Tab-separated table of N, CA and C in Angstrom:
chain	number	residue	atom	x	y	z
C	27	UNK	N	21.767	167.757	192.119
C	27	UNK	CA	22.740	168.309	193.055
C	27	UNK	C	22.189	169.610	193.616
C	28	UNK	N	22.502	169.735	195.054
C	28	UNK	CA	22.098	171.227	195.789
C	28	UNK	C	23.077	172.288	195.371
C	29	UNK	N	21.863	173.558	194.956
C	29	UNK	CA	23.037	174.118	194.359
C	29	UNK	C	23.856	174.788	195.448
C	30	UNK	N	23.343	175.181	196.984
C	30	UNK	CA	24.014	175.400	198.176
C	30	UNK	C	24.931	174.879	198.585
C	31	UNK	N	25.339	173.283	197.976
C	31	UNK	CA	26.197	172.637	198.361
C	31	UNK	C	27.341	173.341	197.786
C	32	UNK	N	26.988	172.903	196.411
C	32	UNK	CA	27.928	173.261	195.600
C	32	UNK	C	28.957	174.285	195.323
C	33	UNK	N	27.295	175.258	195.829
C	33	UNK	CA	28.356	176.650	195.967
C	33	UNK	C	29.979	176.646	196.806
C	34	UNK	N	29.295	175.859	198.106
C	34	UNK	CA	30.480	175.730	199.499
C	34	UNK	C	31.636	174.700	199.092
C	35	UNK	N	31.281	174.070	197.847
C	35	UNK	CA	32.381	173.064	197.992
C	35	UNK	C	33.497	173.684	196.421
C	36	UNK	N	33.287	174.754	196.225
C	36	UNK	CA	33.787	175.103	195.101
C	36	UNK	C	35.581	175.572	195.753
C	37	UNK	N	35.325	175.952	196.916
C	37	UNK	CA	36.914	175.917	197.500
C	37	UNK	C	37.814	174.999	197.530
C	38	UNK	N	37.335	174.076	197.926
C	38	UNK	CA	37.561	172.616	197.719
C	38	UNK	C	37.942	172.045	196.737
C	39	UNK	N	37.102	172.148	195.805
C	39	UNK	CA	37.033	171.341	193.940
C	39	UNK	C	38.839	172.331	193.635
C	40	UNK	N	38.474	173.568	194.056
C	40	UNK	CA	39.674	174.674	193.411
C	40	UNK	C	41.223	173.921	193.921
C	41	UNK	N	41.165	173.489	195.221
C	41	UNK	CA	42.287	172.864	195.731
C	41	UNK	C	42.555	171.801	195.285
C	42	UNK	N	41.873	170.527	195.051
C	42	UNK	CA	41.785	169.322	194.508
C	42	UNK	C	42.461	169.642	192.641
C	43	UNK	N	41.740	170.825	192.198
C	43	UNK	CA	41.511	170.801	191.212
C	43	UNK	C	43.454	171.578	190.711
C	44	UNK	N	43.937	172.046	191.655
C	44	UNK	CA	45.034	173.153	191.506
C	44	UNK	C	46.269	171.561	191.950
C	45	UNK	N	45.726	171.307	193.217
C	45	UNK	CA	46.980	169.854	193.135
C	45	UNK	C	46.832	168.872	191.849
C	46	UNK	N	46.247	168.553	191.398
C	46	UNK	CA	45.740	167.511	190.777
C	46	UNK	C	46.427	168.097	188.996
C	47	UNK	N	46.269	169.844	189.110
C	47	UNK	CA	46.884	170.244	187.862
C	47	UNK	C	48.582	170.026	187.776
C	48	UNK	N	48.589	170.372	189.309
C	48	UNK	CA	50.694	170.798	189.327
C	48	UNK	C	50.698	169.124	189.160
C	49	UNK	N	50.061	168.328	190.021
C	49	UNK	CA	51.230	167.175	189.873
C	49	UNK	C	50.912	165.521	188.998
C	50	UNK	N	49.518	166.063	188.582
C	50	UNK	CA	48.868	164.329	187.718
C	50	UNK	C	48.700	164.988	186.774
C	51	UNK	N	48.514	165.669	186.441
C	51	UNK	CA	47.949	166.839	184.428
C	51	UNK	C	49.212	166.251	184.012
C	52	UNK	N	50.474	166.140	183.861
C	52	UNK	CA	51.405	166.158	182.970
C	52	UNK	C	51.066	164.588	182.410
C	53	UNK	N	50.943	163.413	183.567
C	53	UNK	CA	50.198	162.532	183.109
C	53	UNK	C	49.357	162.032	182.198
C	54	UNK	N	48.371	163.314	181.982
C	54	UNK	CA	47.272	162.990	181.127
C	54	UNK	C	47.376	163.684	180.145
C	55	UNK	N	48.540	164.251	179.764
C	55	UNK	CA	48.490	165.385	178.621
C	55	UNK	C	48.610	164.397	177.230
C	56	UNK	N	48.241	165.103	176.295
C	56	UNK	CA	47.954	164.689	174.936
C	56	UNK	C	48.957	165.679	173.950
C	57	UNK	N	50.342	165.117	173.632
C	57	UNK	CA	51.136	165.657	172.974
C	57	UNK	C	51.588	167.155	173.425
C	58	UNK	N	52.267	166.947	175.175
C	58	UNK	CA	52.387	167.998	175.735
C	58	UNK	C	51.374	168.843	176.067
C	59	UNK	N	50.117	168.689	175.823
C	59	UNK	CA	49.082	169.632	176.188
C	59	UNK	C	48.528	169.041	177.721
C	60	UNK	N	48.526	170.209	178.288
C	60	UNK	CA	47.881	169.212	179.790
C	60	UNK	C	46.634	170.039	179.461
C	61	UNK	N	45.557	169.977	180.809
C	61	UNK	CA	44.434	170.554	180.563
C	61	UNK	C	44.219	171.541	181.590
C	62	UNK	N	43.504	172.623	181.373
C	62	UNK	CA	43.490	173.244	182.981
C	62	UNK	C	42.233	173.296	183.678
C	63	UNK	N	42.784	172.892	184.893
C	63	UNK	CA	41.804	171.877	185.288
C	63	UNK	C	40.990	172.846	186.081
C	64	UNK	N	41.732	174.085	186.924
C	64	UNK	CA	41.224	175.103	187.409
C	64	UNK	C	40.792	176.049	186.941
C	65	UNK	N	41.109	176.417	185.438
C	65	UNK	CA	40.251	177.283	184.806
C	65	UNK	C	38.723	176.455	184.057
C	66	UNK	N	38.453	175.369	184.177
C	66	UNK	CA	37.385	174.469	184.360
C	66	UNK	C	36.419	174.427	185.354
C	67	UNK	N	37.124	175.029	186.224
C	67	UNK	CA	36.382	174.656	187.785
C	67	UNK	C	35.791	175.974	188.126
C	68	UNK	N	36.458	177.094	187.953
C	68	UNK	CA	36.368	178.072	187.652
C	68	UNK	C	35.027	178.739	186.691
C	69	UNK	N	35.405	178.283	185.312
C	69	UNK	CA	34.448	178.386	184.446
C	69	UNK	C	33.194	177.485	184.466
C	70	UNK	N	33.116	176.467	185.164
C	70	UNK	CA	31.794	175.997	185.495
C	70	UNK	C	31.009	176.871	186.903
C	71	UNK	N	32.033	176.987	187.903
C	71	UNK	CA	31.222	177.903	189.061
C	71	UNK	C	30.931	179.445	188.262
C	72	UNK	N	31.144	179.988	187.448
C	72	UNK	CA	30.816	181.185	187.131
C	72	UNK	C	29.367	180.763	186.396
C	73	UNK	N	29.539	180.060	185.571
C	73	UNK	CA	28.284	179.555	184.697
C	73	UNK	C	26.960	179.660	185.379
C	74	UNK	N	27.653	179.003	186.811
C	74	UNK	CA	26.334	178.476	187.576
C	74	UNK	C	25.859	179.510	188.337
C	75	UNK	N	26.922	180.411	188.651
C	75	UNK	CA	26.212	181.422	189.800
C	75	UNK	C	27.065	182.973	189.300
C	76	UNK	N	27.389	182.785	188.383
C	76	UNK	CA	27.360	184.227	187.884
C	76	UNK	C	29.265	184.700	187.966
C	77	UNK	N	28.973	186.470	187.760
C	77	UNK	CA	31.000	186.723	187.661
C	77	UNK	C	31.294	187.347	188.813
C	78	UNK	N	30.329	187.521	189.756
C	78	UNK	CA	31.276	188.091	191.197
C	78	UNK	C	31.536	187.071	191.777
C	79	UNK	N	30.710	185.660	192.441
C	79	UNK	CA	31.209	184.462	192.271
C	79	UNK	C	32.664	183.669	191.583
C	80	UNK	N	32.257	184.036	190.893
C	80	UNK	CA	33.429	183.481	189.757
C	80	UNK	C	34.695	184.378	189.518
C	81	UNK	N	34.405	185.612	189.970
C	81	UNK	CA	35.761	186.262	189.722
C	81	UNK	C	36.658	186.019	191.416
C	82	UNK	N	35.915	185.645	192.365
C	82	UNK	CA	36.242	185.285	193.823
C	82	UNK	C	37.040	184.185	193.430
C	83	UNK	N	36.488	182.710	192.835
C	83	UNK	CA	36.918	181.804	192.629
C	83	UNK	C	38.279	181.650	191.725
C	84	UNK	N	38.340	182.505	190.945
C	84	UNK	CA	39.453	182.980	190.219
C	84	UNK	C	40.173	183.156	190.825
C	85	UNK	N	40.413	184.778	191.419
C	85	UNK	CA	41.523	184.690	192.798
C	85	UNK	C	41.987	183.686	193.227
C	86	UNK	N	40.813	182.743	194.103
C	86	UNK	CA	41.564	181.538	194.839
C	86	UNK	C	42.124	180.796	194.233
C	87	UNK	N	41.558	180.306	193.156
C	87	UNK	CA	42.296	179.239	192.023
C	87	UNK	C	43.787	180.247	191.820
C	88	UNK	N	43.738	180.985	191.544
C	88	UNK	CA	44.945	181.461	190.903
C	88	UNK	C	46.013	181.299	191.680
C	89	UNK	N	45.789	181.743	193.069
C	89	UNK	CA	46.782	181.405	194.317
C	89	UNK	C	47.281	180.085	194.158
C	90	UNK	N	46.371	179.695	194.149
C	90	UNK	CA	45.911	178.082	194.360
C	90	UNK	C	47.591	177.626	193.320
C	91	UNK	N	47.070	177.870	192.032
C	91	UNK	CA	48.188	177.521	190.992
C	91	UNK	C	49.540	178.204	190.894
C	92	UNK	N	49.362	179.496	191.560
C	92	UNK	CA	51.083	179.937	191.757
C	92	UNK	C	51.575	179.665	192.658
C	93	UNK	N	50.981	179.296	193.887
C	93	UNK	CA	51.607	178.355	194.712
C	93	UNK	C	52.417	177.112	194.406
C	94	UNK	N	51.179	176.245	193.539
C	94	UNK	CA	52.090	175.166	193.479
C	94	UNK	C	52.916	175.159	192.075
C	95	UNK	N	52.918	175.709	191.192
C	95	UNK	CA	53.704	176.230	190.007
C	95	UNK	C	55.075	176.379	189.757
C	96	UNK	N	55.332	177.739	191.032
C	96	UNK	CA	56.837	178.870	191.106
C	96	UNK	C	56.491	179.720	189.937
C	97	UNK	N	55.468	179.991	189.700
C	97	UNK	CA	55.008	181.043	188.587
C	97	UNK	C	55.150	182.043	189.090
C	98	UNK	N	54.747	183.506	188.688
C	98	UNK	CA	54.853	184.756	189.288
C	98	UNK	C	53.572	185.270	190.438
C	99	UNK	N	54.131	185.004	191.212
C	99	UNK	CA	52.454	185.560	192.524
C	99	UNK	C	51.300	186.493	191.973
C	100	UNK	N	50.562	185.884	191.540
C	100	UNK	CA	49.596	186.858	191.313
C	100	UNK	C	48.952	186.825	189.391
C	101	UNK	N	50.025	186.513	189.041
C	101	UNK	CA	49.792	186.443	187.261
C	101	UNK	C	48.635	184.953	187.002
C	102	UNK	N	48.365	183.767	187.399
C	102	UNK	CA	47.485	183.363	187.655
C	102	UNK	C	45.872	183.656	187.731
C	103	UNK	N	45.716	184.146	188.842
C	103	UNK	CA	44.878	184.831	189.733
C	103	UNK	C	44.298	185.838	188.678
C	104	UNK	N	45.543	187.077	188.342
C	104	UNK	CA	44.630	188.261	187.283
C	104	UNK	C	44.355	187.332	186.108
C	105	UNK	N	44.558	186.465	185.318
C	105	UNK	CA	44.094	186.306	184.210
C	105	UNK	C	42.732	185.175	184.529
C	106	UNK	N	43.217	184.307	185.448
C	106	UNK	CA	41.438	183.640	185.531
C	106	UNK	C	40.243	184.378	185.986
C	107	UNK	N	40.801	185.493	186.557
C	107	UNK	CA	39.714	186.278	186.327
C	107	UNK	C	38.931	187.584	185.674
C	108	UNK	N	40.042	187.894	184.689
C	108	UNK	CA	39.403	188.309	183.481
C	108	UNK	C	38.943	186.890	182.590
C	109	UNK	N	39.278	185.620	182.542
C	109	UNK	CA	38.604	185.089	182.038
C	109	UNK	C	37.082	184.344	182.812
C	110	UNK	N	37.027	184.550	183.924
C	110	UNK	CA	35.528	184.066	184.648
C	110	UNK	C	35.006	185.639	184.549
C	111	UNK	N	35.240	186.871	183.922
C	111	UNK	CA	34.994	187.853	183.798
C	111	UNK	C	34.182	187.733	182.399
C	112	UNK	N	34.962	187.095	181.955
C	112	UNK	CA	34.344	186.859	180.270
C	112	UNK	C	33.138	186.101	180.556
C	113	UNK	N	33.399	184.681	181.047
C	113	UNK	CA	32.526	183.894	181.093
C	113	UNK	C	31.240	184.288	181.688
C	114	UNK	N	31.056	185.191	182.816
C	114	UNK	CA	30.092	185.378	183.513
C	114	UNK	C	29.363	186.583	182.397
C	115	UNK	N	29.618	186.967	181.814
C	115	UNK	CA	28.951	188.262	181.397
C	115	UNK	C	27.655	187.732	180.664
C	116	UNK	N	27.445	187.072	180.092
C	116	UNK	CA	26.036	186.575	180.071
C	116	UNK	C	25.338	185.578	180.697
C	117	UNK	N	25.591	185.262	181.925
C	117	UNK	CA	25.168	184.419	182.695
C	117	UNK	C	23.620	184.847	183.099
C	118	UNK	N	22.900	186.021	183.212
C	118	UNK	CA	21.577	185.812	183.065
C	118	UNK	C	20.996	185.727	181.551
C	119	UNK	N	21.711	185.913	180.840
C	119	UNK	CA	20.836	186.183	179.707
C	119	UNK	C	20.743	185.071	179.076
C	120	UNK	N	22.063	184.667	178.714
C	120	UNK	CA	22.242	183.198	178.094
C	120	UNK	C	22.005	182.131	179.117
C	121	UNK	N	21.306	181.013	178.383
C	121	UNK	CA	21.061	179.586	179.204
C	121	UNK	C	22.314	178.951	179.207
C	122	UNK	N	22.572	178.052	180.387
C	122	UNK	CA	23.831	177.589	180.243
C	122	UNK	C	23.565	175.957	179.671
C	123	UNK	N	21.968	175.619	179.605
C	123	UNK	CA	22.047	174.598	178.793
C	123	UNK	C	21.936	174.242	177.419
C	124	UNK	N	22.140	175.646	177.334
C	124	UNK	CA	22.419	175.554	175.356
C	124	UNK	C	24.063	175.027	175.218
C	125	UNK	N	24.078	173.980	174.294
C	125	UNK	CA	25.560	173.214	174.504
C	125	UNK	C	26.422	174.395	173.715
C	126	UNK	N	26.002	175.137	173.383
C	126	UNK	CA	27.053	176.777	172.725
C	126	UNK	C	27.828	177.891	173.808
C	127	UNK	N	26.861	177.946	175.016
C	127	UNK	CA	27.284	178.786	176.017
C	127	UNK	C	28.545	178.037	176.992
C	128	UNK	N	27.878	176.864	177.266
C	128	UNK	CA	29.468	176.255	178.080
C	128	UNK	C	30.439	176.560	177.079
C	129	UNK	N	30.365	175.822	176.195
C	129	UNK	CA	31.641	175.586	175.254
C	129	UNK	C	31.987	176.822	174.533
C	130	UNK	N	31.457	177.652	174.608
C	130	UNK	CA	31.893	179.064	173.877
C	130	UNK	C	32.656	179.759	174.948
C	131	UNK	N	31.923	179.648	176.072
C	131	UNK	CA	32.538	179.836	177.653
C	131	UNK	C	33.851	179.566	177.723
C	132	UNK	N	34.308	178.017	177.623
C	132	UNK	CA	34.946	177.835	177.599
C	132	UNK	C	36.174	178.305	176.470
C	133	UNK	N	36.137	178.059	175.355
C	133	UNK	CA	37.097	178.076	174.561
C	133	UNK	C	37.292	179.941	174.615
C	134	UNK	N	36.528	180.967	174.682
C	134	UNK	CA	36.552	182.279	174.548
C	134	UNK	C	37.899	182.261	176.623
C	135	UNK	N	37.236	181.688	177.328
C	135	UNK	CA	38.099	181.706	179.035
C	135	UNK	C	39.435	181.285	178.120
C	136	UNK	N	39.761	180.212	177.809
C	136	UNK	CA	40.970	180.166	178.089
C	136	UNK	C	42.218	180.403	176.901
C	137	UNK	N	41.099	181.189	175.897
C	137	UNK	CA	42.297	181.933	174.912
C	137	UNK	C	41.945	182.848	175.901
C	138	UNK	N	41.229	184.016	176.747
C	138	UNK	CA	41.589	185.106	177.429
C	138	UNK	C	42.488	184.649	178.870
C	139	UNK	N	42.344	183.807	179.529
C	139	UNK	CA	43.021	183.042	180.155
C	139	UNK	C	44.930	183.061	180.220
C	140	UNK	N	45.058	182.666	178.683
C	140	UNK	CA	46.171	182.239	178.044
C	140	UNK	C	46.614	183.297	177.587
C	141	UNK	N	45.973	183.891	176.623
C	141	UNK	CA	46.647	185.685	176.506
C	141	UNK	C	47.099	186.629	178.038
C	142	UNK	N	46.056	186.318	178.498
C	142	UNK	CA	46.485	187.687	179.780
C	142	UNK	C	47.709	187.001	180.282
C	143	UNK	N	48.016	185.654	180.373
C	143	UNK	CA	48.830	184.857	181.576
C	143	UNK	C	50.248	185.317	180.548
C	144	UNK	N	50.270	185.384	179.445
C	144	UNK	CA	51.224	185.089	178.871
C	144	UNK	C	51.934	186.947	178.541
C	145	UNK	N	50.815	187.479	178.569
C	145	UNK	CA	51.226	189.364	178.488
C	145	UNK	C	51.524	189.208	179.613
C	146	UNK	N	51.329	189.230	180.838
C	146	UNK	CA	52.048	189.230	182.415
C	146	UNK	C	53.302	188.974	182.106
C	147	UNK	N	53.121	187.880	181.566
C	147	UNK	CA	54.824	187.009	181.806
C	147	UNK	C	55.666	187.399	180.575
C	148	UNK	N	55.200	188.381	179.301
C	148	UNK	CA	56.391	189.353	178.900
C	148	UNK	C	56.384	190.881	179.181
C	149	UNK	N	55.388	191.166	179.508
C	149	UNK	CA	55.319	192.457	180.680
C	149	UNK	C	56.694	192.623	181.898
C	150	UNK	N	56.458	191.104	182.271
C	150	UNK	CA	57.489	191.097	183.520
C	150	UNK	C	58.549	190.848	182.928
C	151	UNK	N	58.914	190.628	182.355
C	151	UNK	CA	60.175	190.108	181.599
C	151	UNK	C	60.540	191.489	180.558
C	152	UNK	N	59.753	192.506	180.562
C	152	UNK	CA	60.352	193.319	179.815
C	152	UNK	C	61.240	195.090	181.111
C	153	UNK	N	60.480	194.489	181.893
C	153	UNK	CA	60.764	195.142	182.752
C	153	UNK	C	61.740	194.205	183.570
C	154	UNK	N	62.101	193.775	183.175
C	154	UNK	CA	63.727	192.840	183.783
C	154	UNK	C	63.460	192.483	185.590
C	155	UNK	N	61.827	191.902	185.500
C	155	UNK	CA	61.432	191.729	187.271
C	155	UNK	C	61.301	189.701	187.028
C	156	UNK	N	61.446	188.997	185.892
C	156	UNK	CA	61.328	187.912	185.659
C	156	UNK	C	61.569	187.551	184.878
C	157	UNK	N	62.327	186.240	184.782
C	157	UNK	CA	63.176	185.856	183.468
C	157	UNK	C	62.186	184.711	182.637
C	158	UNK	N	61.160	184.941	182.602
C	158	UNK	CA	59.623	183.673	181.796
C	158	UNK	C	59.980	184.429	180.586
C	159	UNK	N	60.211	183.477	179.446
C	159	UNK	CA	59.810	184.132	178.011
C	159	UNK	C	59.184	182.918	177.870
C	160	UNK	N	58.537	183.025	176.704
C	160	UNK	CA	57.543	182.463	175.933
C	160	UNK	C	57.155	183.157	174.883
C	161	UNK	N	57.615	182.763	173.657
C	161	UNK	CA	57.053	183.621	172.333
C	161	UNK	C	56.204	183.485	171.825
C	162	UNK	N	55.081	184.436	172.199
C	162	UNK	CA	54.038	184.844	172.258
C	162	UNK	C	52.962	183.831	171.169
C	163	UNK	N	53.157	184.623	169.598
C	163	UNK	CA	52.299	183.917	168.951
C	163	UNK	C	53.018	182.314	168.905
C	164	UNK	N	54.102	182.141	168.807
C	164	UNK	CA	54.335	180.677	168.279
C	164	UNK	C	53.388	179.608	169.814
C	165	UNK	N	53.362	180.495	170.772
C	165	UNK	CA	52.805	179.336	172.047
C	165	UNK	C	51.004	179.699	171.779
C	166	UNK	N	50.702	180.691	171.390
C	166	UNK	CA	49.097	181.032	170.757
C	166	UNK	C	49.059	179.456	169.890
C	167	UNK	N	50.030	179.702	168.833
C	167	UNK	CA	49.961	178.690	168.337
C	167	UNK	C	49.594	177.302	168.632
C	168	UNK	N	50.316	176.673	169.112
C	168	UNK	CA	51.171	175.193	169.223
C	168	UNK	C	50.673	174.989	170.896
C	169	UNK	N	50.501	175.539	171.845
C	169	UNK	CA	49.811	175.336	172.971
C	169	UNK	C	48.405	175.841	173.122
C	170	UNK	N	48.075	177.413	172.790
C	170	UNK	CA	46.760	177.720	173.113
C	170	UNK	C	45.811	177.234	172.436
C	171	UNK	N	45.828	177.016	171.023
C	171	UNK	CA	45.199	176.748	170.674
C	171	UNK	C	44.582	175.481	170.503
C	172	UNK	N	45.439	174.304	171.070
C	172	UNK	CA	45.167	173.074	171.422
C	172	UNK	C	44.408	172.600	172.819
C	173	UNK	N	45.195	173.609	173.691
C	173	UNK	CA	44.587	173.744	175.128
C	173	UNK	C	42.798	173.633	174.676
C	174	UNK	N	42.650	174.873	173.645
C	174	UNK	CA	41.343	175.221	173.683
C	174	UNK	C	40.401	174.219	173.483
C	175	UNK	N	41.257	173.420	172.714
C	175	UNK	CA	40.216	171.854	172.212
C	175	UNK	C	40.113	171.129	173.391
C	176	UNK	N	40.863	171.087	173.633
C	176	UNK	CA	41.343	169.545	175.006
C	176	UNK	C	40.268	170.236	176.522
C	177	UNK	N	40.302	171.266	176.622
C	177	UNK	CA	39.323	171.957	177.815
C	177	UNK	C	37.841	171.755	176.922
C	178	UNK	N	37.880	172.532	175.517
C	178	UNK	CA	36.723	172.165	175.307
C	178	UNK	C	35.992	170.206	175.075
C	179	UNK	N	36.666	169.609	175.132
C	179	UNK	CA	36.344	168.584	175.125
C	179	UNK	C	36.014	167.773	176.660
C	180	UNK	N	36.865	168.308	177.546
C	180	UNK	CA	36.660	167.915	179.264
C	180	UNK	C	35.421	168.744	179.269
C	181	UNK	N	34.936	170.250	178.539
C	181	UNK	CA	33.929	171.031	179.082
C	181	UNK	C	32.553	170.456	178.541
C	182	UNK	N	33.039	169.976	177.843
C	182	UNK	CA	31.604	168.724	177.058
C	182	UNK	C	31.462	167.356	177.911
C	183	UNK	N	32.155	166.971	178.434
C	183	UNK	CA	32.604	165.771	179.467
C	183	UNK	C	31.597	166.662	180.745
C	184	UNK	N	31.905	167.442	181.282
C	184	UNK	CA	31.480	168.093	182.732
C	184	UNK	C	30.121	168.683	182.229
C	185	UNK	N	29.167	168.553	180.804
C	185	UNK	CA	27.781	169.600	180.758
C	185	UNK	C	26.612	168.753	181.109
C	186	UNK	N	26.569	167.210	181.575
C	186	UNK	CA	25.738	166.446	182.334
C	186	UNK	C	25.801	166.936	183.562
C	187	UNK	N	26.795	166.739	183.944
C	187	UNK	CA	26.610	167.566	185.858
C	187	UNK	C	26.696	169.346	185.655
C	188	UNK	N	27.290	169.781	185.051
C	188	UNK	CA	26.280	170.921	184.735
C	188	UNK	C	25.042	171.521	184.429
C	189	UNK	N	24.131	170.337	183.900
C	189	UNK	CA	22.505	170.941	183.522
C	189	UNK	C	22.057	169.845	184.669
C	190	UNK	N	22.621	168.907	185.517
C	190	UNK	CA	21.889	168.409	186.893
C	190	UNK	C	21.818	169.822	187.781
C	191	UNK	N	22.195	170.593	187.537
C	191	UNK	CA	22.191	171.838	188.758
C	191	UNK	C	21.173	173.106	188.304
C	192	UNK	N	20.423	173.099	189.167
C	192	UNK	CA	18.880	173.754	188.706
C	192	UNK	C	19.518	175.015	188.749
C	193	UNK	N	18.521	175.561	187.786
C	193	UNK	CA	19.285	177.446	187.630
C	193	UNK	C	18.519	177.770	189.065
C	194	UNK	N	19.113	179.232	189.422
C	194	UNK	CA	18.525	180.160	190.480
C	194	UNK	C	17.621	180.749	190.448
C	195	UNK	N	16.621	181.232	191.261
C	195	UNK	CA	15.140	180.976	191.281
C	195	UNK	C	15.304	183.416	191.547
C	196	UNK	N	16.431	183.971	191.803
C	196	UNK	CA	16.713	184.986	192.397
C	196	UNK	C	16.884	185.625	190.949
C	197	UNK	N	15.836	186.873	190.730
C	197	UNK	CA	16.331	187.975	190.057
C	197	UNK	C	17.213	189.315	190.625
């Protein structure tokens, strides 16, 4: 795969990837767990081309998902990209075809992912601007930490077309 293409079609994948979460994920979920499909899409474009990249893509994804959600504008958006923040930080140093870096990538994105999304949403709720609760550790529990498997298992699914994409030739 060109990685020029790829780069351009990552807007795209984010939209596909943000409808496809609001309205077929509940579909495919595994004992209430859906998967997220945009912090995937996300965390593979950072992999490939680094965290200013990837923290761009964040933003959009995030829109992307409070749009179609009714979540809080913007709580999205900041947490995928402290987590493509995470992910990118060793993107020159570490190879991304060591099968440890995706998947560490991954599972480290979307407990930070899942924490930040979920401090927003009792942040806002403590300041009486949104009525989202969610108690905290019991959803760490019983959702995040399942999420983490079920992404890491799609992120093992997606590391063939991830090592088809030649690293960058640019120091």
């Amino acid at each position: 795969m060109n990685r020029g293409a790829l780069y351009y079609l990552m807007i795209p994948l984010l939209v596909v990837a943000g409808l496809f979460q609001s309205s077929a994920a509940p579909h495919i979920s595994i004992r209430g767990i859906k998967p997220d499909l945009v912090l995937l899409v996300v965390l593979v474009g950072t992999l490939l081309y680094g965290h200013r990249p990837g923290i761009t893509w964040a933003f959009i994804g995030g829109i992307i998902l409070d749009l179609f959600s009714g979540g809080p504008m913007g709580s999205s958006s900041l947490s995928l990209m402290l987590a493509a923040l995470v992910a990118g930080m060793g993107h020159r140093t570490l190879s991304r075809f060591n099968l440890f870096v995706p998947l560490g990538a991954c599972l480290l994105g979307t407990l930070v992912y899942a924490t930040a999304y979920l401090s927003i949403l009792g942040l806002l709720r403590s300041f009486n601007l949104a009525n989202y609760y969610l108690p905290f550790w019991t959803t760490l529990q019983h959702v995040v930490a399942p999420a983490m498997l079920y992404n890491a298992t799609l992120m093992l699914l997606l590391l063939p077309f991830l090592n088809r994409v030649p690293e960058s030739q640019d120091l």
